XYZ file of C-alpha atoms in Angstrom:
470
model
C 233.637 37.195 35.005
C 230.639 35.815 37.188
C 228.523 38.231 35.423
C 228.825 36.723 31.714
C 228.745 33.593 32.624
C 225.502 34.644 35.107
C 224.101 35.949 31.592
C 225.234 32.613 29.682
C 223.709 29.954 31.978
C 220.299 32.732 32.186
C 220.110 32.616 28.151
C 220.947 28.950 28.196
C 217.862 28.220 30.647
C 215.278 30.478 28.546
C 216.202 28.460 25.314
C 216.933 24.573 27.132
C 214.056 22.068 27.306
C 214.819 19.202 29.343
C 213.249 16.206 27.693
C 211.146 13.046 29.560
C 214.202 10.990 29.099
C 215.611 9.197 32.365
C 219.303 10.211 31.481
C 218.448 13.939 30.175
C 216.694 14.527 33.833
C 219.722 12.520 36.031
C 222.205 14.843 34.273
C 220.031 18.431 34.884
C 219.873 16.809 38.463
C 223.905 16.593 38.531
C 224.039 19.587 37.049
C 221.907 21.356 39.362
C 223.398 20.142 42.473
C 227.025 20.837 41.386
C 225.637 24.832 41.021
C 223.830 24.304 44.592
C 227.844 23.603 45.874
C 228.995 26.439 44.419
C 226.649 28.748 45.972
C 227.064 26.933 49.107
C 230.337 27.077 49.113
C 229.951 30.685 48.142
C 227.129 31.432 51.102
C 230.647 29.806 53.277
C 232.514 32.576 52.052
C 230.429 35.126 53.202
C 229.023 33.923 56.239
C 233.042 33.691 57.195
C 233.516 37.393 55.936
C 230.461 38.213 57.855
C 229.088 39.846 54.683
C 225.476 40.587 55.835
C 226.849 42.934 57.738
C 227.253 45.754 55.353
C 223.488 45.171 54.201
C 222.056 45.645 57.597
C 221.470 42.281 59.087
C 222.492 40.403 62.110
C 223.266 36.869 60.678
C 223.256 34.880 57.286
C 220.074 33.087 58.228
C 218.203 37.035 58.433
C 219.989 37.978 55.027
C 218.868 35.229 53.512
C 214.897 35.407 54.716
C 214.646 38.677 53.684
C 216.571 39.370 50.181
C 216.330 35.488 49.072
C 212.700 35.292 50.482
C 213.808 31.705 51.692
C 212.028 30.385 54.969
C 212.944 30.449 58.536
C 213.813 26.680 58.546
C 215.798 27.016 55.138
C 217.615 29.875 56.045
C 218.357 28.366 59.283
C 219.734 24.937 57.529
C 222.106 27.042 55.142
C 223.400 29.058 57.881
C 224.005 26.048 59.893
C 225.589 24.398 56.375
C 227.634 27.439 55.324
C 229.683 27.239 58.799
C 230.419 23.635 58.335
C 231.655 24.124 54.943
C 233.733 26.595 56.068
C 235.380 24.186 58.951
C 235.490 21.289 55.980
C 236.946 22.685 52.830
C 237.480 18.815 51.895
C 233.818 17.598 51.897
C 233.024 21.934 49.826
C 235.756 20.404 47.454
C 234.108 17.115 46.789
C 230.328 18.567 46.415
C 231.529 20.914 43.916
C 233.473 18.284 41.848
C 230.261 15.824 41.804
C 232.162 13.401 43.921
C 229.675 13.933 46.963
C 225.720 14.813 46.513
C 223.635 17.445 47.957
C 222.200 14.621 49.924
C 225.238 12.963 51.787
C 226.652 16.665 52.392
C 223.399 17.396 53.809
C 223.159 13.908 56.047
C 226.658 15.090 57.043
C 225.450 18.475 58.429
C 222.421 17.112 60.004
C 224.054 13.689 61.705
C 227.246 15.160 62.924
C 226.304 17.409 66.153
C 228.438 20.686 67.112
C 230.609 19.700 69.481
C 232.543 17.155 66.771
C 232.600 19.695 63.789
C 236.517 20.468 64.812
C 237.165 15.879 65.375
C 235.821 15.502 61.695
C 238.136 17.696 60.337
C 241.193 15.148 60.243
C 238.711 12.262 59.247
C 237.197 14.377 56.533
C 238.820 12.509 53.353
C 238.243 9.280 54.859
C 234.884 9.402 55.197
C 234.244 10.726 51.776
C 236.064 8.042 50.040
C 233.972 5.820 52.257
C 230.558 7.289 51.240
C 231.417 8.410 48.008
C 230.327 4.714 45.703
C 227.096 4.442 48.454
C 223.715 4.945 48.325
C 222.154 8.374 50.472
C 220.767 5.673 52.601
C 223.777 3.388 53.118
C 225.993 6.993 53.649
C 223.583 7.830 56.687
C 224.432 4.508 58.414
C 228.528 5.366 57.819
C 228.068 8.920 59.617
C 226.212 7.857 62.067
C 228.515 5.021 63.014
C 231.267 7.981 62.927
C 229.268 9.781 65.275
C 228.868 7.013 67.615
C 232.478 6.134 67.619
C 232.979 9.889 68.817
C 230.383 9.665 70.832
C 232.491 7.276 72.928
C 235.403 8.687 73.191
C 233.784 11.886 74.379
C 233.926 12.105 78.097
C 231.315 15.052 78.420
C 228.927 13.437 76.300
C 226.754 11.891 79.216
C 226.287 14.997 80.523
C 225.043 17.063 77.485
C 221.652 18.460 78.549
C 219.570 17.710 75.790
C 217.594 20.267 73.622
C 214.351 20.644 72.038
C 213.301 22.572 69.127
C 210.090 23.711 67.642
C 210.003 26.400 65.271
C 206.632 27.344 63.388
C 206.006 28.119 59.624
C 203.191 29.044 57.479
C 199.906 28.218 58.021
C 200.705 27.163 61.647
C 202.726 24.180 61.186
C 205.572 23.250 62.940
C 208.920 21.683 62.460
C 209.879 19.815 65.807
C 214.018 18.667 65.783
C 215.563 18.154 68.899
C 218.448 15.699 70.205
C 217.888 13.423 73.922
C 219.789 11.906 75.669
C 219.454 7.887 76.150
C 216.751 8.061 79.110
C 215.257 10.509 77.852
C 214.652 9.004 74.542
C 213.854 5.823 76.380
C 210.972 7.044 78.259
C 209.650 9.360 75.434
C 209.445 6.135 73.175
C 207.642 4.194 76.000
C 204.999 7.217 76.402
C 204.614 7.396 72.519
C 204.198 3.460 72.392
C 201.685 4.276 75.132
C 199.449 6.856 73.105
C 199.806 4.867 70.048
C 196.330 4.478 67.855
C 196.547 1.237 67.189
C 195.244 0.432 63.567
C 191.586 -0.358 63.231
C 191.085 -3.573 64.089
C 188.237 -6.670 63.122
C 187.944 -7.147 66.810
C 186.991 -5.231 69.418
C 188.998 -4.823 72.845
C 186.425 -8.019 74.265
C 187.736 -10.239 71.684
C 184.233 -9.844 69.933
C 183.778 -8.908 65.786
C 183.482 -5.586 65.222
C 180.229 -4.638 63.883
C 181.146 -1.384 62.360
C 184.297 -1.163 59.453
C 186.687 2.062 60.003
C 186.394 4.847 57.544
C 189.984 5.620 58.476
C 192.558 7.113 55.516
C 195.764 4.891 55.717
C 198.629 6.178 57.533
C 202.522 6.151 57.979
C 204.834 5.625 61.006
C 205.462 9.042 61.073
C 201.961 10.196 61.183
C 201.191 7.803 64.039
C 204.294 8.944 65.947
C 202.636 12.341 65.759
C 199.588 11.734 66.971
C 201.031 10.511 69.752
C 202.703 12.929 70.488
C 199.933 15.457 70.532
C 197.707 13.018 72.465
C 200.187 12.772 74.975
C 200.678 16.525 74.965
C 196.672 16.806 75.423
C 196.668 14.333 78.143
C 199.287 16.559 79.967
C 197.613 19.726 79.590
C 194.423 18.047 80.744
C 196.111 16.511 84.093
C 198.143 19.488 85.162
C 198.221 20.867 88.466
C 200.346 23.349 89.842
C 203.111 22.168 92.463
C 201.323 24.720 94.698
C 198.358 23.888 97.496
C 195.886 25.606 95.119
C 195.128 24.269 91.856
C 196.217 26.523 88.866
C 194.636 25.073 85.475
C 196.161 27.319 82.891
C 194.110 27.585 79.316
C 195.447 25.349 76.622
C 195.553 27.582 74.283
C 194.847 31.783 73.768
C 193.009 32.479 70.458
C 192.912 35.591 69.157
C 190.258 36.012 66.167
C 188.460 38.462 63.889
C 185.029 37.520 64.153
C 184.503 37.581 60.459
C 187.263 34.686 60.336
C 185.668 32.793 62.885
C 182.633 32.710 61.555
C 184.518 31.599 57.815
C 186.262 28.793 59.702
C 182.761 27.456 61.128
C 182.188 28.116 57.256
C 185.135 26.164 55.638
C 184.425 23.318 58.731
C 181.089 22.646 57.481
C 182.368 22.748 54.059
C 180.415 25.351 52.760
C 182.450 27.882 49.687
C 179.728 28.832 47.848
C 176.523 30.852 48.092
C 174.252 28.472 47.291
C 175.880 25.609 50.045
C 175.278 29.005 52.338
C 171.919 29.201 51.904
C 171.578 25.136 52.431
C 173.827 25.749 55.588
C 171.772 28.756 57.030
C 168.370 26.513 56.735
C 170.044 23.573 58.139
C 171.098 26.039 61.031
C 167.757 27.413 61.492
C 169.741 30.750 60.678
C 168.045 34.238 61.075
C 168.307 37.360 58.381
C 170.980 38.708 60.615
C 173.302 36.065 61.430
C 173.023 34.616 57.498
C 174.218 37.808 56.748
C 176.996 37.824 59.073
C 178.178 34.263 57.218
C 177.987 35.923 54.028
C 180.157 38.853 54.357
C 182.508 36.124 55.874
C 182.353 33.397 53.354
C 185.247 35.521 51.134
C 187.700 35.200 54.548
C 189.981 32.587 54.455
C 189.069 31.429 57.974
C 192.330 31.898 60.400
C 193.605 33.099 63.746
C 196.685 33.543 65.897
C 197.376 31.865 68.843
C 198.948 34.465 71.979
C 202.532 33.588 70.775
C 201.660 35.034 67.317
C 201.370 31.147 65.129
C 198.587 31.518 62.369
C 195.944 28.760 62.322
C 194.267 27.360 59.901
C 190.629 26.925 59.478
C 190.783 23.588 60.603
C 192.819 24.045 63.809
C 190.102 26.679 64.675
C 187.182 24.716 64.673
C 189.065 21.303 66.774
C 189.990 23.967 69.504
C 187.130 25.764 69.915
C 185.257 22.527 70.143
C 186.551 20.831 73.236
C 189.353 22.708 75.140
C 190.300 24.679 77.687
C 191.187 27.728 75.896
C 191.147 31.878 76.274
C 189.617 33.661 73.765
C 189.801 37.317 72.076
C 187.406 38.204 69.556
C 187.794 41.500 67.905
C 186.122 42.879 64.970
C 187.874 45.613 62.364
C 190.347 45.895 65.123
C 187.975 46.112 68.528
C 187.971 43.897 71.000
C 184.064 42.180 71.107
C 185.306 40.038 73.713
C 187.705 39.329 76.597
C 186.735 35.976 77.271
C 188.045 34.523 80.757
C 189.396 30.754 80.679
C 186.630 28.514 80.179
C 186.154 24.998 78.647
C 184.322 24.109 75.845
C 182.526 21.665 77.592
C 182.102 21.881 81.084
C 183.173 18.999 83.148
C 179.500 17.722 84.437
C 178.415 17.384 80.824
C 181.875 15.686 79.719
C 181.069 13.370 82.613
C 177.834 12.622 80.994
C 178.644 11.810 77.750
C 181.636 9.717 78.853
C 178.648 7.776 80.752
C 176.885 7.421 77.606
C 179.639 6.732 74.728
C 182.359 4.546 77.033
C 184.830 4.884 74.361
C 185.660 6.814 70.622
C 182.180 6.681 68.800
C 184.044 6.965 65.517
C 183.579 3.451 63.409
C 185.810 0.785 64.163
C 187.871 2.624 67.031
C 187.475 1.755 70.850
C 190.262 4.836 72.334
C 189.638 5.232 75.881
C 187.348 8.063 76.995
C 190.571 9.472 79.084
C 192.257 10.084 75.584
C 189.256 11.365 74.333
C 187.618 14.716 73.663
C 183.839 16.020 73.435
C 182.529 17.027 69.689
C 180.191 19.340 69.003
C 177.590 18.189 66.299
C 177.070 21.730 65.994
C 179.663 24.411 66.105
C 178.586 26.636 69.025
C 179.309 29.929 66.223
C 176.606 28.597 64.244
C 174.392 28.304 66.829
C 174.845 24.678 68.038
C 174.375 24.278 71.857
C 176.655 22.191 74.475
C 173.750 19.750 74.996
C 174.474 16.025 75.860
C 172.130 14.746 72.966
C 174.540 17.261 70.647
C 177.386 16.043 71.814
C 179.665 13.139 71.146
C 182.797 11.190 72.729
C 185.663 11.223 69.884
C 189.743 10.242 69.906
C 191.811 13.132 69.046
C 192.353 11.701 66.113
C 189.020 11.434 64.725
C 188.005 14.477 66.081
C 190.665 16.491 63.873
C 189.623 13.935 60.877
C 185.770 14.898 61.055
C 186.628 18.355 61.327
C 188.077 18.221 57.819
C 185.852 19.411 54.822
C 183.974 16.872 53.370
C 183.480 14.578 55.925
C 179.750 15.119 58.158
C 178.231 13.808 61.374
C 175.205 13.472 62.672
C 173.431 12.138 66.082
C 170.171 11.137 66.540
C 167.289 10.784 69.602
C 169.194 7.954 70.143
C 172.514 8.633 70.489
C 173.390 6.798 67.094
C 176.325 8.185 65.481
C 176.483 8.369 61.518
C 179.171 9.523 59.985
C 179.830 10.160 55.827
C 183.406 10.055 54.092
C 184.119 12.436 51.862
C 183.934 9.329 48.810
C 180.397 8.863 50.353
C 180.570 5.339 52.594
C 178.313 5.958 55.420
C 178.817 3.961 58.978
C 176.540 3.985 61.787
C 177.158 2.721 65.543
C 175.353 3.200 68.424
C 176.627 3.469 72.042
C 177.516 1.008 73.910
C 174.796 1.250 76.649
C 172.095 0.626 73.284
C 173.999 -3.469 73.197
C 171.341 -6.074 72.890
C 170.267 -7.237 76.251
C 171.782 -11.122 77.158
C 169.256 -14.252 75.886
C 168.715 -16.581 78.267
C 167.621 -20.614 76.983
C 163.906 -21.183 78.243
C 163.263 -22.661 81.247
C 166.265 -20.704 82.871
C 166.531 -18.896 86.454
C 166.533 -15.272 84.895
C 163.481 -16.387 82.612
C 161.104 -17.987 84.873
C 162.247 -15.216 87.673
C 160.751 -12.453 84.827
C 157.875 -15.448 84.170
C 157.185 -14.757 88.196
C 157.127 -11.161 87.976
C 154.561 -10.983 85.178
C 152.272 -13.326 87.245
C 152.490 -10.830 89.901
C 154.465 -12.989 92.129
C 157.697 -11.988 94.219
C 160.817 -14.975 94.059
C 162.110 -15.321 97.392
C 165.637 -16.149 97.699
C 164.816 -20.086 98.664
C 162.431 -20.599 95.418
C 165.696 -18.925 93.709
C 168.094 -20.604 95.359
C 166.609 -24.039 94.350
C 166.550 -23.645 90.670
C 168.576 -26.230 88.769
């Protein structure tokens, strides 16, 4: 039976158009969620049966990556979704009859931890009557007020350990889910608060007006939540020290990279896809014959790397970590290992110390980050022949560092330590460091003046000729 109607609904979806029309689209929505409850509550079925089985796999969530092609995190939801359907037959009933959404099913599965799946089961119909005429949003607020009540009347609850999660996908990303407990969560907020960026500001931490505007892209709660999170994660890694009576600085991070795709992320840094932007880079670089054509067997390669625990990065994550961090690093070629290199750090604390002397603070336009949450960019990536010297180098916040790693955007630093930077839409901003501020004016006929009026005559102020100035 499943098969002719299989063959139906295929020959009805290679003849239907769905029109522009609001009310055509909100019904192939309906539609098309009440088919994603049947093969959930199908996936139920056979997660129960333990059906994978007799194809070979250890779980759902493996059957499902491998024959449905789905990823890690998706296979890992439905898995998690097919056992609760299973345990609820009541909410499986009411997302295949249209009553509940794919949404509010979903919030359900996601708000309502494992230790309560068996307590909803007798509360089941009451909650979906409850949620049934809201809104996803206003649905999320009911279960979560259901959770809380359980949460009270469960005795073990302060003492769940909490968890963590952080699972990687393509391209080196990384989902991060995890449930705390209430200090926990309370100090975790208070670091992130901490590590905050605050938005760019028209004054600068002395109360004075900025002379330089920010060339920084909007950006969401979320995004500023991360950052923090990764600048507090740097500042950790950068602090560490062994409980032991020897310090033990582990690397950050262990690259492994083909040579080839190093030099095509220095390539895709600099923003440079074509041969004739090669050419323009290699004269730039002061490039010889050889190492141009090193670039150009490269400039095909898309430009990533693993890390030791096997997670692909990008092009960009390449260049920000070879830049300024302690790191370990493999480079092979075709296979052989060109180097073994021990731990060592980018920049090497003396010349860190220097340029923190110099810069104070984040160079980038309009943003004053302390030089503690800082790290040390290289003008010039080292692979293309840019040296750690302090008039190459400049003092950037994590986030700005990442940001003018990005193609499009360019930085350059002059005799004087001036900093200009160009936006991909092509604003350019300038600032200088802070030790290059204006000397302080003094009205005529002051101490300071006539004491530099003294000097020039040749004569020396004593303290009593000082002393009695007005």
């Amino acid at each position: 039976m499943f098969e002719v109607h299989a063959e139906a609904i295929s020959s009805m979806l290679d003849t239907t158009i769905i029109p522009p029309d609001a009310s055509c689209i909100m019904r192939a929505r309906q539609l098309r969620d009440r088919l994603d409850a049947l093969i959930a509550s199908a996936e139920a079925e056979f997660d129960a049966t333990e059906g994978w089985r007799e194809h070979g796999f250890g779980s759902l969530s493996s059957w499902l990556q491998h024959e449905a092609a789905t990823t890690r995190h998706e296979a890992s939801f439905a898995s998690r979704r097919a056992v609760r359907l299973h345990a609820w037959p009541e909410v499986a009933a009411a997302w295949r009859s249209g009553r509940l959404n794919g949404a509010k099913v979903d919030e359900l599965i996601r708000a309502i931890p494992n230790r309560f799946v068996r307590a909803f089961i007798p509360d089941q119909q009451l909650v979906i009557d409850t949620i049934t005429p809201l809104t996803s949003a206003e649905s999320a607020t009911v279960v979560h007020h259901w959770v809380t009540l359980a949460e009270a009347t469960d005795e073990s609850f302060a003492d769940r350990p909490s968890g963590l999660h952080l699972s990687t996908t393509t391209g080196g990303r990384g989902i991060l889910d995890g449930d705390l407990d209430a200090e926990a969560t309370a100090v975790l907020m208070a670091a992130l608060r901490v590590f905050e960026r605050p938005e760019p500001s028209a004054l600068n931490p002395e109360g004075r007006r900025a002379l330089t505007e920010s060339l920084d892209p909007p950006r969401s709660a979320a995004q500023v939540r991360a950052e923090a999170l990764v600048a507090l994660a740097r500042f950790g890694l950068a602090h560490h020290r062994s409980g032991s009576n020897i310090a033990r600085h582990q690397p950050h991070v262990s690259l492994i990279i083909d040579l080839p795709e190093l030099l095509a992320a220095t390539l895709r840094g600099a923003g440079v896809h074509s041969a004739s932007a090669l050419t323009s880079f290699a004269e730039r670089q002061r490039l010889s014959p050889a190492e141009q054509a090193w670039f150009t067997d490269a400039l095909e390669r898309a430009g990533v790397g693993t890390t030791a625990d096997g997670a692909t990065l990008s092009a960009l994550a390449l260049n920000t970590l070879s830049c300024d961090s302690v790191l370990q690093r493999v480079i092979t070629n075709g296979g052989h290992v060109l180097e073994l290199g021990r731990t060592v750090r980018s920049v090497p604390p003396p010349l860190r110390r220097a340029v923190i002397a110099r810069d104070h603070h984040c160079r980038a336009p309009g943003c004053t980050r302390p030089a503690r949450w800082c790290d040390v960019h290289h003008i010039d990536h080292w692979v293309a022949g840019g040296r750690t010297d302090l008039h190459r180098l400049v003092l950037l916040c994590s986030f700005h560092h990442h940001l003018f790693h990005r193609p499009g955007w360019q930085t350059e630093l002059d005799d004087q330590a001036v900093l200009t930077v160009r936006a991909p839409d092509g604003r350019v901003r300038r600032t200088e460091p802070p030790s290059h501020a204006p000397p302080l004016t003094h009205r005529r006929g002051s101490p300071a003046t006539r004491h530099r009026a003294q000097e020039g005559a040749g004569r020396s102020p004593s303290l009593r000729s000082a002393a009695a100035d007005p």
